[in-house]
Every structure is written in C-alpha cells, then in structure tokens.
C-alpha cells in the first residue's frame, strides 16, 4: 500500500527525508543531548520506517519508477547531489580562517599531518589484525574526514561507499561524545590544539562539539576539516597502494 | 536574483571541478578541485566573500541532510558488511581516540615550542639592546 503510493509519486523520498530530519532536529532541541545527533536520529527513524513499510530503497532514493526500468531522479538523491557544490563552499570558512593558519602554520599543519598518519596507520594495522581484505581496508581509510570528501574518496579508491559513510558517522558520533574525556586524559588544553584535534579526528560532528569549547576551537576545527580532508585525499591514495 | 547569481557561481566552480576530475587522471574527487579553485578565486579577490557567502552558509548548514540517503542505504548493503560489523566499529572508535590524541598533542607541543622560541628570541633581543645602551653610556 505505502509502496504503491511511494512508487507512483516523484517527491516521496525528499518529503520523507525532510520530515524525518526536521523531527530529529526538534528532538535534539527538546533534549539537548549530543548523542541525539539529528543525522543519527533521522537515519534511525528512516531505517525503521523503510524496514516496516517495505518501501523499495530505489524508489526512496531515485524517485518514481518509469516504464523503461529507470527512475525519474527526484528522490532523496536530490540532497546527495548537492554534496559537490557544498564541498566547494567549504572554501569559504577555510578562507575566513586563514589568519589562524598564518599565526601557527607549523603547529597546525604538523598536528593535522600527525593525526592523519596516526589514523591511516591505525586503520592499516587494525585491518591487518582483523584480517580484512583490501576492499574493506580502503573502505575504512577515509573514516576521519568529512563525509562530502570521504564519499568521493571511497569511490575513487574502490571502497564500499555506504560502509565508509557508516564508519564516518560512528567516528563523528564517538568523537563528539568522547572529546572532553579524551582532552582530559591526554592533558590537551590549548584552544588551538583542541580545535585541530576535533576537526582532524571527528570532522563536522567534532566541530559542533568544538563550538561548545569556544570560538577559537570552532574556527580551528573548521579549518582542520578542510585541510585534513585535502591531505587525506593524498595520504589515503598512498596507503591504498599497500597490499597485505 | 542575488541567490541565483550565487548558485550559478557555485555551480560553475563545481562544473570546472568535474571537468578537471575528468581531464586529470588522479584519484582526487571533483569536489576537491572545486574547493581549491574557489579558495584560489577568494584569495586572489576575483570572487568576493559577499558574492557567495549567503548561499555557502545555507548549503553548509544543510550538509547533514545530504548524508541521510547514503546512511539509509546501509539497509540494502547489510550483506556486504555484516561479517565485518564488529571490526568496523572497533577500528572506527580506536582510531578516533588515536587520531584526536596524536593531532592534539602534536599541535600543543609545537605551539609550546614556537612560543618558547619567540620568548627566547625576545630575551636575546632585549639583551642585545641593553648591551648597546651600556656601550652608549660608556
């Protein structure tokens, strides 16, 4: 029944995604908890809805099916298609924060590079330890960078894009929730260091946590997302050549 | 009209990014070429901030919604990762702690080194000034 309605309308995917996300934002506003991340909550709502209603995922994502077996392309993919222009727009906050980069260039780039190699090296060692194959290994390489760049990178490396997205979300959520504990444990106190750590380790979700620490932290975290994302494109491509 | 011209500009840069991705045989996503090109345009003042800022802020604010589709897609690819579900979660969490600790500690250490050097330089400069003053007095 629901599948019939969805299959005969074009905007079902956009509609249901919008409703779920607005609802998730309202839930977070009501409970003010960082675990109730709108992205996580809306995805949980939608996954449960899709499983219960039995709606075809292709209809949700690509819109109304046409007679020749293709779709009219007005489903939830509409939002995904905006990722490239949005990533281009990340140049704007990066440009606005160049002044911080000029003050501590060595410390910031050094910190991001060290974090990036720790991440890629950690994925390599743990993938070997768990006996993952090469596809699974490259799927996890972009796990610390922003989803916009991570999705494109995973595709370029031949990984499983949806699994990369999942690992990026797990990373971001964990970083968001555990940030304060990590900084206390490792005695990281300098605002610039906290910002770099949030952005390098937990991308946009880390940045939303950095915002709660202060303005410098937020700015540095935003800068680190872009810089780390760019460096990881190069770093992960090199690490992807390692065969085991 | 303002939003339309901003959207057109962003779309143009995105398109050139895709063109570069198509022409250059490197594993760099087209969005990265676009990002670098936009940064270059801003730094060289060919594009001013107020030419793109309103739409850019709006798009960046919308970013999480763009990840909903692929995340919901996890239900269709469950078979491809169900055997490695635990490694994925363990690796994601363990490397996050590692990455955050290493990047934070490295940045903090390098900043301390830099400020220490600055202080030393300042102390040396002060000393030199004092010596000059003393020779002047003599």
Coordinates of C-alpha atoms in Angstrom, one line a residue:
Chain A
X1 CA 0.0 0.0 0.0
X2 CA 2.6 2.5 1.1
X3 CA 5.0 1.2 -1.5
X4 CA 2.3 1.8 -4.2
X5 CA 1.9 5.4 -3.1
X6 CA 5.7 5.9 -3.0
X7 CA 6.2 4.3 -6.4
X8 CA 3.6 6.5 -8.0
X9 CA 4.8 9.8 -6.7
X10 CA 8.1 11.6 -7.5
X11 CA 8.8 13.6 -4.3
X12 CA 8.3 10.8 -1.7
X13 CA 12.0 10.5 -0.9
X14 CA 12.5 14.2 -0.5
X15 CA 9.3 14.5 1.6
X16 CA 10.1 11.7 4.0
X17 CA 13.8 12.7 4.4
X18 CA 12.7 16.3 5.2
X19 CA 10.1 15.2 7.7
X20 CA 12.5 12.8 9.5
X21 CA 15.3 15.4 9.7
X22 CA 13.0 18.2 11.0
X23 CA 11.6 15.8 13.5
X24 CA 15.1 14.8 14.6
X25 CA 16.1 18.4 15.0
X26 CA 13.1 19.0 17.2
X27 CA 14.0 16.0 19.3
X28 CA 17.6 17.3 19.8
X29 CA 16.3 20.8 20.7
X30 CA 14.0 19.3 23.3
X31 CA 16.5 17.0 25.0
X32 CA 19.8 18.9 24.3
X33 CA 21.9 15.8 24.2
X34 CA 24.9 15.4 21.8
X35 CA 24.2 11.6 21.4
X36 CA 20.8 12.6 19.9
X37 CA 22.6 13.9 16.8
X38 CA 19.9 14.9 14.1
X39 CA 21.7 12.9 11.4
X40 CA 21.8 9.8 13.6
X41 CA 18.2 10.2 14.8
X42 CA 16.7 10.9 11.4
X43 CA 18.6 7.9 9.9
X44 CA 17.3 5.6 12.7
X45 CA 13.8 6.9 12.1
X46 CA 14.0 6.4 8.3
X47 CA 15.7 2.9 8.5
X48 CA 12.9 1.7 10.9
X49 CA 10.3 3.3 8.6
X50 CA 11.7 1.7 5.5
X51 CA 12.0 -1.8 7.1
X52 CA 8.5 -1.6 8.5
X53 CA 6.8 -0.1 5.4
X54 CA 8.6 -2.3 2.9
X55 CA 9.2 0.6 0.5
X56 CA 11.8 -0.1 -2.2
X57 CA 15.0 1.7 -1.4
X58 CA 15.5 2.6 -5.0
X59 CA 12.1 4.4 -5.0
X60 CA 13.1 6.3 -1.9
X61 CA 16.5 7.3 -3.3
X62 CA 15.8 7.8 -7.1
X63 CA 12.0 8.7 -7.2
X64 CA 9.2 7.4 -9.3
X65 CA 10.0 4.3 -11.5
X66 CA 9.5 4.8 -15.2
X67 CA 8.3 2.3 -17.8
X68 CA 11.8 1.5 -19.0
X69 CA 13.0 0.5 -15.5
X70 CA 14.8 3.8 -14.7
X71 CA 13.7 6.3 -12.2
X72 CA 12.8 10.0 -12.6
X73 CA 15.6 11.1 -10.2
X74 CA 13.6 13.2 -7.8
X75 CA 14.1 11.1 -4.7
X76 CA 16.4 11.5 -1.7
X77 CA 19.3 11.5 -4.2
X78 CA 18.4 15.2 -4.7
X79 CA 20.1 16.1 -1.4
X80 CA 23.1 13.9 -2.2
X81 CA 23.6 15.7 -5.5
X82 CA 24.1 18.9 -3.5
X83 CA 27.2 17.5 -1.8
X84 CA 29.7 18.6 -4.5
X85 CA 28.7 22.3 -4.6
X86 CA 28.6 22.2 -0.7
X87 CA 32.1 20.8 -0.5
X88 CA 33.1 23.6 -2.9
X89 CA 31.6 26.0 -0.4
X90 CA 33.8 24.7 2.4
X91 CA 36.4 27.0 0.8
X92 CA 34.5 30.0 2.3
X93 CA 35.0 29.2 6.1
X94 CA 38.6 28.0 5.2
X95 CA 39.3 31.4 3.6
X96 CA 37.8 33.2 6.6
X97 CA 40.1 31.3 9.0
X98 CA 43.4 31.6 7.0
X99 CA 44.5 34.2 9.6
X100 CA 44.8 31.5 12.3
X101 CA 46.8 29.3 9.9
X102 CA 49.3 32.2 9.4
X103 CA 49.9 32.5 13.1
X104 CA 50.7 28.9 13.9
X105 CA 51.3 27.3 10.5
X106 CA 53.8 24.7 11.6
X107 CA 51.9 23.6 14.7
X108 CA 48.5 23.3 12.8
X109 CA 49.8 21.6 9.7
X110 CA 52.1 19.4 11.8
X111 CA 49.2 18.4 14.1
X112 CA 46.9 17.6 11.2
X113 CA 49.6 15.6 9.4
X114 CA 50.5 13.6 12.6
X115 CA 46.8 12.9 13.2
X116 CA 46.2 11.9 9.6
X117 CA 49.2 9.4 9.6
X118 CA 48.1 8.1 13.0
X119 CA 44.6 7.5 11.6
X120 CA 45.7 5.9 8.3
X121 CA 48.4 3.8 10.1
X122 CA 45.9 2.7 12.8
X123 CA 43.4 1.6 10.1
X124 CA 46.2 -0.3 8.3
X125 CA 47.4 -2.1 11.5
X126 CA 43.9 -2.9 12.8
X127 CA 42.7 -4.0 9.3
X128 CA 45.6 -6.5 9.2
X129 CA 44.9 -7.6 12.8
X130 CA 41.2 -8.3 11.9
X131 CA 42.2 -9.9 8.6
X132 CA 40.1 -7.6 6.4
X133 CA 40.5 -7.7 2.7
X134 CA 41.8 -4.9 0.5
X135 CA 38.3 -3.5 -0.4
X136 CA 37.3 -3.4 3.3
X137 CA 40.6 -1.8 4.2
X138 CA 40.3 1.1 1.7
X139 CA 36.6 1.5 2.7
X140 CA 37.8 2.5 6.2
X141 CA 40.7 4.7 5.1
X142 CA 38.6 7.9 4.8
X143 CA 36.8 7.4 8.1
X144 CA 38.0 10.5 9.9
X145 CA 37.3 13.1 7.2
X146 CA 34.2 14.9 6.3
X147 CA 31.5 12.8 4.6
X148 CA 31.5 15.0 1.5
X149 CA 35.1 14.3 0.7
X150 CA 35.1 10.8 2.3
X151 CA 32.3 9.5 -0.1
X152 CA 34.1 10.7 -3.2
X153 CA 37.4 9.3 -1.9
X154 CA 36.0 5.9 -1.0
X155 CA 34.5 5.7 -4.5
X156 CA 37.9 6.7 -6.1
X157 CA 39.7 4.0 -4.0
X158 CA 37.2 1.3 -4.9
X159 CA 35.7 1.0 -1.4
X160 CA 32.1 0.4 -0.3
X161 CA 30.7 3.9 -0.1
X162 CA 27.8 3.2 2.3
X163 CA 30.1 1.4 4.7
X164 CA 32.5 4.3 4.5
X165 CA 29.6 6.7 5.4
X166 CA 28.7 4.4 8.4
X167 CA 32.3 4.4 9.7
X168 CA 32.5 8.2 9.3
X169 CA 29.3 8.6 11.3
X170 CA 30.5 6.2 14.0
X171 CA 33.7 8.2 14.2
X172 CA 32.0 11.6 14.3
X173 CA 29.5 10.5 17.0
X174 CA 32.2 8.9 19.1
X175 CA 34.4 11.9 18.8
X176 CA 31.6 14.3 19.6
X177 CA 30.6 12.4 22.7
X178 CA 34.1 11.5 24.0
X179 CA 36.0 14.7 23.1
X180 CA 36.1 16.2 26.7
X181 CA 37.2 12.9 28.2
X182 CA 40.0 12.5 25.6
X183 CA 41.3 16.0 26.2
X184 CA 41.3 15.4 29.9
X185 CA 43.0 12.1 29.6
X186 CA 45.8 13.4 27.4
X187 CA 46.0 16.8 29.0
X188 CA 45.3 18.7 25.8
X189 CA 44.4 22.2 27.0
X190 CA 45.5 24.8 24.3
X191 CA 42.4 26.0 22.4
X192 CA 44.1 25.7 19.0
X193 CA 45.2 22.1 19.8
X194 CA 41.6 21.2 20.9
X195 CA 40.2 22.6 17.7
X196 CA 42.8 20.8 15.5
X197 CA 42.1 17.6 17.4
X198 CA 38.3 17.9 16.9
X199 CA 38.4 18.7 13.2
X200 CA 41.1 16.2 12.4
X201 CA 39.7 13.3 14.4
X202 CA 35.9 13.8 14.1
X203 CA 35.2 16.2 11.2
X204 CA 31.9 18.2 11.3
X205 CA 30.5 16.3 14.3
X206 CA 33.7 17.1 16.2
X207 CA 33.4 20.7 15.1
X208 CA 29.9 21.0 16.5
X209 CA 31.4 19.8 19.8
X210 CA 34.4 22.2 19.4
X211 CA 31.9 25.1 19.1
X212 CA 30.9 24.4 22.8
X213 CA 34.5 24.8 23.9
X214 CA 34.9 28.2 22.4
X215 CA 35.3 30.4 19.2
X216 CA 39.0 29.6 18.6
X217 CA 38.3 25.9 18.9
X218 CA 35.4 26.1 16.5
X219 CA 37.4 28.1 13.9
X220 CA 40.4 25.8 14.2
X221 CA 38.2 22.7 13.9
X222 CA 36.6 24.0 10.8
X223 CA 39.9 24.7 9.3
X224 CA 41.2 21.3 10.2
X225 CA 38.2 19.6 8.5
X226 CA 39.1 21.1 5.2
X227 CA 42.9 20.8 5.5
X228 CA 42.7 17.2 6.8
X229 CA 40.2 16.3 4.1
X230 CA 42.5 17.6 1.4
X231 CA 45.7 15.9 2.9
X232 CA 43.8 12.6 3.4
X233 CA 42.9 12.5 -0.3
X234 CA 46.7 12.3 -1.0
X235 CA 47.6 10.2 2.1
X236 CA 44.8 7.6 1.7
X237 CA 45.7 7.2 -2.0
X238 CA 49.2 6.3 -1.0
X239 CA 48.1 4.0 1.8
X240 CA 45.6 2.3 -0.6
X241 CA 48.6 1.0 -2.6
X242 CA 49.7 -1.1 0.4
X243 CA 48.7 -4.7 -0.2
X244 CA 48.6 -7.3 2.6
Chain B
X1 CA 18.5 37.5 -8.2
X2 CA 21.2 37.5 -5.5
X3 CA 20.7 33.9 -4.6
X4 CA 20.5 32.9 -8.2
X5 CA 23.8 34.5 -9.1
X6 CA 25.5 32.9 -6.1
X7 CA 24.1 29.5 -7.0
X8 CA 25.3 30.0 -10.6
X9 CA 28.8 30.9 -9.4
X10 CA 29.0 27.8 -7.1
X11 CA 27.6 25.6 -9.9
X12 CA 30.2 27.0 -12.3
X13 CA 33.0 26.2 -9.9
X14 CA 31.6 22.7 -9.3
X15 CA 31.4 22.1 -13.0
X16 CA 35.0 23.2 -13.6
X17 CA 36.0 20.9 -10.7
X18 CA 34.3 18.0 -12.5
X19 CA 36.0 18.9 -15.7
X20 CA 39.4 18.8 -14.0
X21 CA 38.5 15.5 -12.5
X22 CA 37.6 14.2 -15.9
X23 CA 40.8 15.5 -17.5
X24 CA 43.3 14.8 -14.8
X25 CA 43.9 11.1 -14.1
X26 CA 44.3 11.3 -10.3
X27 CA 42.1 9.8 -7.6
X28 CA 41.1 13.3 -6.4
X29 CA 37.3 13.9 -6.1
X30 CA 35.9 16.7 -8.3
X31 CA 34.6 18.5 -5.2
X32 CA 38.2 18.9 -4.0
X33 CA 39.3 20.5 -7.3
X34 CA 36.3 22.8 -6.9
X35 CA 37.2 23.6 -3.3
X36 CA 40.7 24.6 -4.2
X37 CA 39.6 26.6 -7.2
X38 CA 37.0 28.5 -5.0
X39 CA 39.8 29.2 -2.4
X40 CA 42.1 30.4 -5.2
X41 CA 39.3 32.8 -6.5
X42 CA 38.8 34.1 -3.0
X43 CA 42.5 34.6 -2.2
X44 CA 43.1 36.4 -5.5
X45 CA 40.0 38.6 -4.8
X46 CA 38.5 37.6 -8.2
X47 CA 35.4 36.4 -6.1
X48 CA 34.5 38.5 -3.1
X49 CA 33.1 36.9 0.1
X50 CA 29.7 38.6 -0.4
X51 CA 29.4 37.1 -3.9
X52 CA 29.0 33.6 -2.3
X53 CA 28.7 33.8 1.4
X54 CA 24.9 33.7 1.9
X55 CA 24.3 30.6 -0.3
X56 CA 27.5 28.9 1.0
X57 CA 26.4 29.2 4.7
X58 CA 23.0 27.9 3.8
X59 CA 24.4 24.9 1.9
X60 CA 26.9 24.1 4.7
X61 CA 24.1 24.3 7.3
X62 CA 22.2 21.7 5.2
X63 CA 25.1 19.3 4.9
X64 CA 23.9 16.7 7.4
X65 CA 20.7 16.2 5.4
X66 CA 22.8 15.2 2.4
X67 CA 24.2 12.2 4.3
X68 CA 20.8 10.7 5.2
X69 CA 20.3 9.0 1.8
X70 CA 23.6 7.0 1.8
X71 CA 23.2 6.2 5.5
X72 CA 19.7 4.8 5.0
X73 CA 21.4 2.9 2.1
X74 CA 23.1 0.8 4.8
X75 CA 20.0 -1.4 5.0
X76 CA 20.4 -2.5 1.3
X77 CA 24.1 -3.3 1.7
X78 CA 23.8 -5.1 5.0
X79 CA 25.0 -8.4 3.5
X80 CA 28.3 -6.8 2.3
X81 CA 29.4 -5.8 5.8
X82 CA 27.5 -7.9 8.3
X83 CA 30.6 -10.2 8.7
X84 CA 32.9 -7.2 9.5
X85 CA 30.4 -5.2 11.6
X86 CA 32.5 -5.5 14.8
X87 CA 35.9 -4.8 13.2
X88 CA 34.4 -1.7 11.5
X89 CA 33.0 -0.3 14.8
X90 CA 36.2 -1.2 16.8
X91 CA 38.5 0.3 14.2
X92 CA 36.4 3.4 13.9
X93 CA 36.4 4.1 17.6
X94 CA 40.0 3.1 18.3
X95 CA 41.5 5.2 15.5
X96 CA 39.4 8.1 16.6
X97 CA 40.9 8.2 20.0
X98 CA 44.4 7.7 18.4
X99 CA 43.9 10.5 15.9
X100 CA 42.5 13.0 18.3
X101 CA 45.2 12.4 20.9
X102 CA 48.1 12.5 18.3
X103 CA 46.9 15.6 16.5
X104 CA 46.0 17.4 19.7
X105 CA 49.3 16.6 21.5
X106 CA 51.4 17.4 18.4
X107 CA 49.8 20.8 17.9
X108 CA 50.1 21.6 21.6
X109 CA 53.7 20.6 21.7
X110 CA 54.6 22.6 18.5
X111 CA 52.8 25.7 19.8
X112 CA 54.8 25.5 23.1
X113 CA 58.0 25.1 21.1
X114 CA 57.1 28.1 18.9
X115 CA 56.1 30.4 21.9
X116 CA 59.2 29.3 23.8
X117 CA 61.4 30.2 20.8
X118 CA 59.6 33.5 20.5
X119 CA 60.3 34.2 24.1
X120 CA 63.9 33.3 23.7
X121 CA 64.3 35.5 20.7
X122 CA 62.7 38.3 22.6
X123 CA 65.0 37.8 25.5
X124 CA 68.0 37.8 23.2
X125 CA 66.9 40.9 21.5
X126 CA 66.4 42.6 24.9
X127 CA 69.8 41.6 26.0
X128 CA 71.4 43.0 22.8
X129 CA 69.5 46.3 23.4
X130 CA 70.8 46.5 26.9
X131 CA 74.3 45.9 25.8
X132 CA 74.1 48.6 23.2
X133 CA 72.7 51.0 25.8
X134 CA 75.6 50.2 28.1
X135 CA 78.2 50.8 25.4
X136 CA 76.4 54.1 24.6
X137 CA 76.7 55.2 28.3
X138 CA 80.4 54.3 28.3

